[in-house]
Amino acid sequence: MSDLGQLDDILYPPIEPYETGELLVGDGNRVYWEQSGNPEGKPVVFLHGGPGAGTSSWHRRFFDPERYRIILFDQRGCGRSTPHASAPDADLRHNTTWHLVGDMELLRRNLGIEAWQVFGGSWGSALALAYSETHPEAVTEIVLRGIFTLRRHELEWFYEGGASAIFPDLWDEFIAPIPVLERSHMIEAYHRRLTDPDPAVHLPAGVAWSKWEASTLTLLPDDDLVATMTEPAAATAFARIENHYFMNDGWFEEGQLIDKVGAVRGIPAVIVQGRYDVCTPIMTAWDLHRAWPEAEFVIVPDASHSASEPGIAAALRAATDRFAE
């Protein structure tokens, strides 16, 4: 993903899966999954961001491989799951939050897991909350990072101009592909281009959308991260899936994830948030903290959004180490 050498003293050493597979989840979708660590260890499921980002090998490193049974999976349409959302004729009608919640339950049952720890960052925090509020009996602990709940003002902050106050140079690049008369509704304007079957239309839109996000995820610029996220196929899938979810407000009622947090207040939890997160500003994590005072709330003072930033990585590992007991 990016240069992770700085995390070698923070995260666990790299490991390989001991089992991989594809889960048939219906609607023609196959979801890639893998297990690593200790087959007899404490089950934990990692929920990647985006939606549409997919998992990476370094995501296994947040968990002690001697104590955890580590499950990663690529959500519908991205990563190693098929069909991939970068295909010109990609159909996302059966890719919604509640499809993903159902996929998680199917995976849990197929792996014979009674209950697991749920770990998610960014969009993964929204999916973690949606899943845990729906199936609290299947969740032992919750670890969240970079809180995102898809409320309207969260989406408007990052995609309709708010964040341009901090990144005006990058914002100019983001709006450049969109004619001036369409710039008052950027999510909708990008939707028209991302859903166009012509690669000459959807590919540059996907790269521009993904570059905006990749360039703003870290406190300091990370050229490797930008290069990875703007690879055309990955960028197109990422942008299409994100935009599809944002056009539909995540299939949530406004404020739903925070309003219904009472369902999980009895589950041990840690919330980790970078103070200078521009992608998912601390306002959302603070609202969740106020609604869920039982959860430990960790503000990392010198970090933005990415889990690869040392302070955030250290806080996440501390949480998983504590919950491994």
Tab-separated table of N, CA and C in Angstrom, residues 96-186:
chain	number	residue	atom	x	y	z
A	96	THR	N	-25.017	-3.523	-1.526
A	96	THR	CA	-25.498	-2.549	-0.557
A	96	THR	C	-24.949	-2.906	0.820
A	97	THR	N	-25.094	-2.000	1.759
A	97	THR	CA	-24.658	-2.272	3.135
A	97	THR	C	-25.267	-3.558	3.655
A	98	TRP	N	-26.551	-3.756	3.377
A	98	TRP	CA	-27.237	-4.898	3.989
A	98	TRP	C	-26.897	-6.202	3.280
A	99	HIS	N	-26.496	-6.127	2.014
A	99	HIS	CA	-25.913	-7.312	1.385
A	99	HIS	C	-24.602	-7.685	2.085
A	100	LEU	N	-23.784	-6.678	2.400
A	100	LEU	CA	-22.498	-6.957	3.045
A	100	LEU	C	-22.685	-7.504	4.455
A	101	VAL	N	-23.660	-6.978	5.188
A	101	VAL	CA	-23.960	-7.518	6.514
A	101	VAL	C	-24.367	-8.991	6.397
A	102	GLY	N	-25.185	-9.299	5.403
A	102	GLY	CA	-25.570	-10.688	5.172
A	102	GLY	C	-24.387	-11.560	4.782
A	103	ASP	N	-23.487	-11.018	3.976
A	103	ASP	CA	-22.290	-11.763	3.584
A	103	ASP	C	-21.436	-12.098	4.816
A	104	MET	N	-21.320	-11.148	5.731
A	104	MET	CA	-20.537	-11.398	6.942
A	104	MET	C	-21.145	-12.512	7.779
A	105	GLU	N	-22.450	-12.512	7.910
A	105	GLU	CA	-23.096	-13.569	8.687
A	105	GLU	C	-22.916	-14.929	8.012
A	106	LEU	N	-23.042	-14.966	6.688
A	106	LEU	CA	-22.846	-16.208	5.966
A	106	LEU	C	-21.415	-16.710	6.149
A	107	LEU	N	-20.446	-15.809	6.091
A	107	LEU	CA	-19.055	-16.195	6.272
A	107	LEU	C	-18.818	-16.700	7.692
A	108	ARG	N	-19.350	-16.027	8.667
A	108	ARG	CA	-19.179	-16.457	10.057
A	108	ARG	C	-19.709	-17.875	10.269
A	109	ARG	N	-20.902	-18.124	9.766
A	109	ARG	CA	-21.492	-19.449	9.940
A	109	ARG	C	-20.713	-20.513	9.166
A	110	ASN	N	-20.305	-20.183	7.959
A	110	ASN	CA	-19.557	-21.161	7.164
A	110	ASN	C	-18.216	-21.517	7.784
A	111	LEU	N	-17.626	-20.575	8.532
A	111	LEU	CA	-16.351	-20.852	9.192
A	111	LEU	C	-16.544	-21.467	10.570
A	112	GLY	N	-17.790	-21.679	10.975
A	112	GLY	CA	-18.067	-22.321	12.255
A	112	GLY	C	-17.705	-21.462	13.452
A	113	ILE	N	-17.833	-20.141	13.312
A	113	ILE	CA	-17.471	-19.211	14.385
A	113	ILE	C	-18.730	-18.808	15.143
A	114	GLU	N	-18.699	-18.979	16.472
A	114	GLU	CA	-19.857	-18.608	17.290
A	114	GLU	C	-19.970	-17.102	17.439
A	115	ALA	N	-18.847	-16.453	17.704
A	115	ALA	CA	-18.826	-14.993	17.834
A	115	ALA	C	-17.399	-14.524	17.549
A	116	TRP	N	-17.279	-13.296	17.041
A	116	TRP	CA	-15.956	-12.782	16.675
A	116	TRP	C	-15.821	-11.319	17.029
A	117	GLN	N	-14.565	-10.898	17.150
A	117	GLN	CA	-14.269	-9.481	17.302
A	117	GLN	C	-14.422	-8.821	15.937
A	118	VAL	N	-14.991	-7.618	15.915
A	118	VAL	CA	-15.206	-6.880	14.664
A	118	VAL	C	-14.305	-5.659	14.678
A	119	PHE	N	-13.463	-5.534	13.638
A	119	PHE	CA	-12.440	-4.498	13.546
A	119	PHE	C	-12.623	-3.788	12.216
A	120	GLY	N	-12.916	-2.481	12.239
A	120	GLY	CA	-13.146	-1.775	10.981
A	120	GLY	C	-12.750	-0.315	11.050
A	121	GLY	N	-12.204	0.197	9.938
A	121	GLY	CA	-11.813	1.590	9.869
A	121	GLY	C	-12.417	2.296	8.679
A	122	SER	N	-12.706	3.602	8.853
A	122	SER	CA	-13.283	4.410	7.789
A	122	SER	C	-14.653	3.821	7.406
A	123	TRP	N	-14.886	3.516	6.119
A	123	TRP	CA	-16.132	2.826	5.782
A	123	TRP	C	-16.272	1.551	6.606
A	124	GLY	N	-15.159	0.887	6.901
A	124	GLY	CA	-15.230	-0.319	7.723
A	124	GLY	C	-15.824	-0.066	9.092
A	125	SER	N	-15.682	1.172	9.618
A	125	SER	CA	-16.315	1.482	10.899
A	125	SER	C	-17.834	1.533	10.753
A	126	ALA	N	-18.315	2.053	9.613
A	126	ALA	CA	-19.761	2.079	9.365
A	126	ALA	C	-20.306	0.660	9.231
A	127	LEU	N	-19.593	-0.175	8.466
A	127	LEU	CA	-20.038	-1.556	8.295
A	127	LEU	C	-19.969	-2.311	9.614
A	128	ALA	N	-18.936	-2.043	10.414
A	128	ALA	CA	-18.825	-2.688	11.720
A	128	ALA	C	-20.008	-2.329	12.613
A	129	LEU	N	-20.394	-1.054	12.602
A	129	LEU	CA	-21.542	-0.647	13.408
A	129	LEU	C	-22.839	-1.255	12.871
A	130	ALA	N	-23.012	-1.236	11.558
A	130	ALA	CA	-24.229	-1.799	10.971
A	130	ALA	C	-24.353	-3.282	11.301
A	131	TYR	N	-23.250	-4.005	11.163
A	131	TYR	CA	-23.273	-5.441	11.465
A	131	TYR	C	-23.509	-5.685	12.957
A	132	SER	N	-22.773	-4.974	13.808
A	132	SER	CA	-22.854	-5.222	15.244
A	132	SER	C	-24.205	-4.828	15.822
A	133	GLU	N	-24.801	-3.768	15.281
A	133	GLU	CA	-26.125	-3.373	15.756
A	133	GLU	C	-27.201	-4.352	15.299
A	134	THR	N	-26.932	-5.065	14.200
A	134	THR	CA	-27.885	-6.053	13.687
A	134	THR	C	-27.689	-7.415	14.344
A	135	HIS	N	-26.436	-7.762	14.658
A	135	HIS	CA	-26.105	-9.084	15.211
A	135	HIS	C	-25.227	-8.941	16.460
A	136	PRO	N	-25.699	-8.239	17.494
A	136	PRO	CA	-24.841	-8.033	18.670
A	136	PRO	C	-24.438	-9.324	19.363
A	137	GLU	N	-25.264	-10.352	19.242
A	137	GLU	CA	-24.956	-11.620	19.892
A	137	GLU	C	-23.749	-12.320	19.271
A	138	ALA	N	-23.360	-11.896	18.062
A	138	ALA	CA	-22.241	-12.522	17.356
A	138	ALA	C	-20.950	-11.738	17.510
A	139	VAL	N	-20.939	-10.711	18.363
A	139	VAL	CA	-19.792	-9.805	18.468
A	139	VAL	C	-19.230	-9.840	19.886
A	140	THR	N	-17.924	-10.109	20.011
A	140	THR	CA	-17.273	-10.141	21.328
A	140	THR	C	-16.705	-8.781	21.714
A	141	GLU	N	-16.088	-8.087	20.770
A	141	GLU	CA	-15.558	-6.741	20.976
A	141	GLU	C	-15.620	-6.000	19.645
A	142	ILE	N	-15.472	-4.666	19.722
A	142	ILE	CA	-15.487	-3.828	18.523
A	142	ILE	C	-14.299	-2.867	18.593
A	143	VAL	N	-13.543	-2.797	17.498
A	143	VAL	CA	-12.453	-1.832	17.372
A	143	VAL	C	-12.719	-0.991	16.122
A	144	LEU	N	-12.829	0.326	16.304
A	144	LEU	CA	-13.184	1.223	15.207
A	144	LEU	C	-12.102	2.284	15.030
A	145	ARG	N	-11.930	2.725	13.787
A	145	ARG	CA	-10.929	3.749	13.470
A	145	ARG	C	-11.471	4.667	12.380
A	146	GLY	N	-11.236	6.003	12.534
A	146	GLY	CA	-11.637	6.957	11.505
A	146	GLY	C	-13.133	6.891	11.237
A	147	ILE	N	-13.935	7.328	12.186
A	147	ILE	CA	-15.375	7.037	12.183
A	147	ILE	C	-16.097	7.757	11.051
A	148	PHE	N	-16.903	6.967	10.344
A	148	PHE	CA	-17.643	7.435	9.165
A	148	PHE	C	-19.014	6.784	9.215
A	149	THR	N	-20.086	7.583	9.189
A	149	THR	CA	-21.431	7.016	9.278
A	149	THR	C	-22.336	7.432	8.117
A	150	LEU	N	-21.791	8.125	7.112
A	150	LEU	CA	-22.504	8.480	5.890
A	150	LEU	C	-23.691	9.414	6.120
A	151	ARG	N	-23.633	10.192	7.198
A	151	ARG	CA	-24.638	11.240	7.340
A	151	ARG	C	-24.413	12.275	6.234
A	152	ARG	N	-25.469	13.000	5.901
A	152	ARG	CA	-25.404	13.918	4.764
A	152	ARG	C	-24.294	14.951	4.935
A	153	HIS	N	-24.117	15.505	6.133
A	153	HIS	CA	-23.101	16.544	6.280
A	153	HIS	C	-21.689	15.962	6.224
A	154	GLU	N	-21.530	14.680	6.546
A	154	GLU	CA	-20.219	14.046	6.381
A	154	GLU	C	-19.861	13.944	4.900
A	155	LEU	N	-20.822	13.514	4.087
A	155	LEU	CA	-20.584	13.387	2.653
A	155	LEU	C	-20.353	14.751	2.017
A	156	GLU	N	-21.133	15.730	2.419
A	156	GLU	CA	-20.989	17.057	1.825
A	156	GLU	C	-19.659	17.695	2.212
A	157	TRP	N	-19.185	17.431	3.428
A	157	TRP	CA	-17.897	17.986	3.839
A	157	TRP	C	-16.793	17.562	2.874
A	158	PHE	N	-16.719	16.267	2.572
A	158	PHE	CA	-15.570	15.776	1.822
A	158	PHE	C	-15.765	15.805	0.308
A	159	TYR	N	-17.008	15.674	-0.159
A	159	TYR	CA	-17.225	15.542	-1.603
A	159	TYR	C	-17.955	16.723	-2.243
A	160	GLU	N	-18.423	17.665	-1.439
A	160	GLU	CA	-19.147	18.792	-2.015
A	160	GLU	C	-18.496	20.127	-1.694
A	161	GLY	N	-17.262	20.112	-1.164
A	161	GLY	CA	-16.527	21.364	-1.065
A	161	GLY	C	-15.989	21.757	0.280
A	162	GLY	N	-16.470	21.166	1.371
A	162	GLY	CA	-15.995	21.581	2.680
A	162	GLY	C	-14.491	21.424	2.848
A	163	ALA	N	-13.979	20.254	2.478
A	163	ALA	CA	-12.555	19.974	2.658
A	163	ALA	C	-11.672	20.799	1.737
A	164	SER	N	-12.266	21.473	0.757
A	164	SER	CA	-11.468	22.337	-0.124
A	164	SER	C	-10.854	23.498	0.650
A	165	ALA	N	-11.393	23.799	1.832
A	165	ALA	CA	-10.818	24.859	2.652
A	165	ALA	C	-9.416	24.495	3.127
A	166	ILE	N	-9.127	23.194	3.199
A	166	ILE	CA	-7.825	22.721	3.658
A	166	ILE	C	-6.949	22.294	2.487
A	167	PHE	N	-7.569	21.733	1.470
A	167	PHE	CA	-6.831	21.250	0.299
A	167	PHE	C	-7.346	21.908	-0.987
A	168	PRO	N	-7.238	23.234	-1.125
A	168	PRO	CA	-7.775	23.886	-2.321
A	168	PRO	C	-7.071	23.460	-3.602
A	169	ASP	N	-5.777	23.156	-3.521
A	169	ASP	CA	-5.035	22.726	-4.706
A	169	ASP	C	-5.500	21.361	-5.190
A	170	LEU	N	-5.701	20.434	-4.258
A	170	LEU	CA	-6.172	19.101	-4.624
A	170	LEU	C	-7.641	19.133	-5.040
A	171	TRP	N	-8.414	20.023	-4.436
A	171	TRP	CA	-9.823	20.154	-4.804
A	171	TRP	C	-9.958	20.608	-6.257
A	172	ASP	N	-9.094	21.513	-6.694
A	172	ASP	CA	-9.142	21.957	-8.087
A	172	ASP	C	-8.928	20.791	-9.043
A	173	GLU	N	-8.061	19.852	-8.679
A	173	GLU	CA	-7.864	18.662	-9.513
A	173	GLU	C	-9.104	17.783	-9.504
A	174	PHE	N	-9.762	17.688	-8.345
A	174	PHE	CA	-10.947	16.834	-8.225
A	174	PHE	C	-12.105	17.358	-9.069
A	175	ILE	N	-12.287	18.675	-9.095
A	175	ILE	CA	-13.426	19.223	-9.833
A	175	ILE	C	-13.120	19.433	-11.318
A	176	ALA	N	-11.849	19.328	-11.692
A	176	ALA	CA	-11.459	19.632	-13.078
A	176	ALA	C	-12.219	18.820	-14.122
A	177	PRO	N	-12.493	17.500	-13.907
A	177	PRO	CA	-13.203	16.747	-14.938
A	177	PRO	C	-14.686	17.092	-15.066
A	178	ILE	N	-15.208	17.897	-14.155
A	178	ILE	CA	-16.648	18.174	-14.099
A	178	ILE	C	-16.916	19.586	-14.632
A	179	PRO	N	-17.811	19.734	-15.627
A	179	PRO	CA	-18.147	21.068	-16.133
A	179	PRO	C	-18.654	21.984	-15.017
A	180	VAL	N	-18.396	23.264	-15.171
A	180	VAL	CA	-18.710	24.238	-14.125
A	180	VAL	C	-20.169	24.154	-13.691
A	181	LEU	N	-21.092	23.988	-14.639
A	181	LEU	CA	-22.515	23.988	-14.308
A	181	LEU	C	-22.958	22.767	-13.510
A	182	GLU	N	-22.107	21.732	-13.410
A	182	GLU	CA	-22.459	20.523	-12.648
A	182	GLU	C	-21.781	20.471	-11.286
A	183	ARG	N	-20.956	21.457	-10.971
A	183	ARG	CA	-20.126	21.348	-9.771
A	183	ARG	C	-20.857	21.609	-8.465
A	184	SER	N	-22.112	21.974	-8.517
A	184	SER	CA	-22.871	22.161	-7.277
A	184	SER	C	-23.334	20.835	-6.692
A	185	HIS	N	-23.212	19.749	-7.470
A	185	HIS	CA	-23.589	18.409	-6.993
A	185	HIS	C	-22.528	17.433	-7.491
A	186	MET	N	-21.390	17.406	-6.822
A	186	MET	CA	-20.254	16.649	-7.314
A	186	MET	C	-20.481	15.144	-7.278
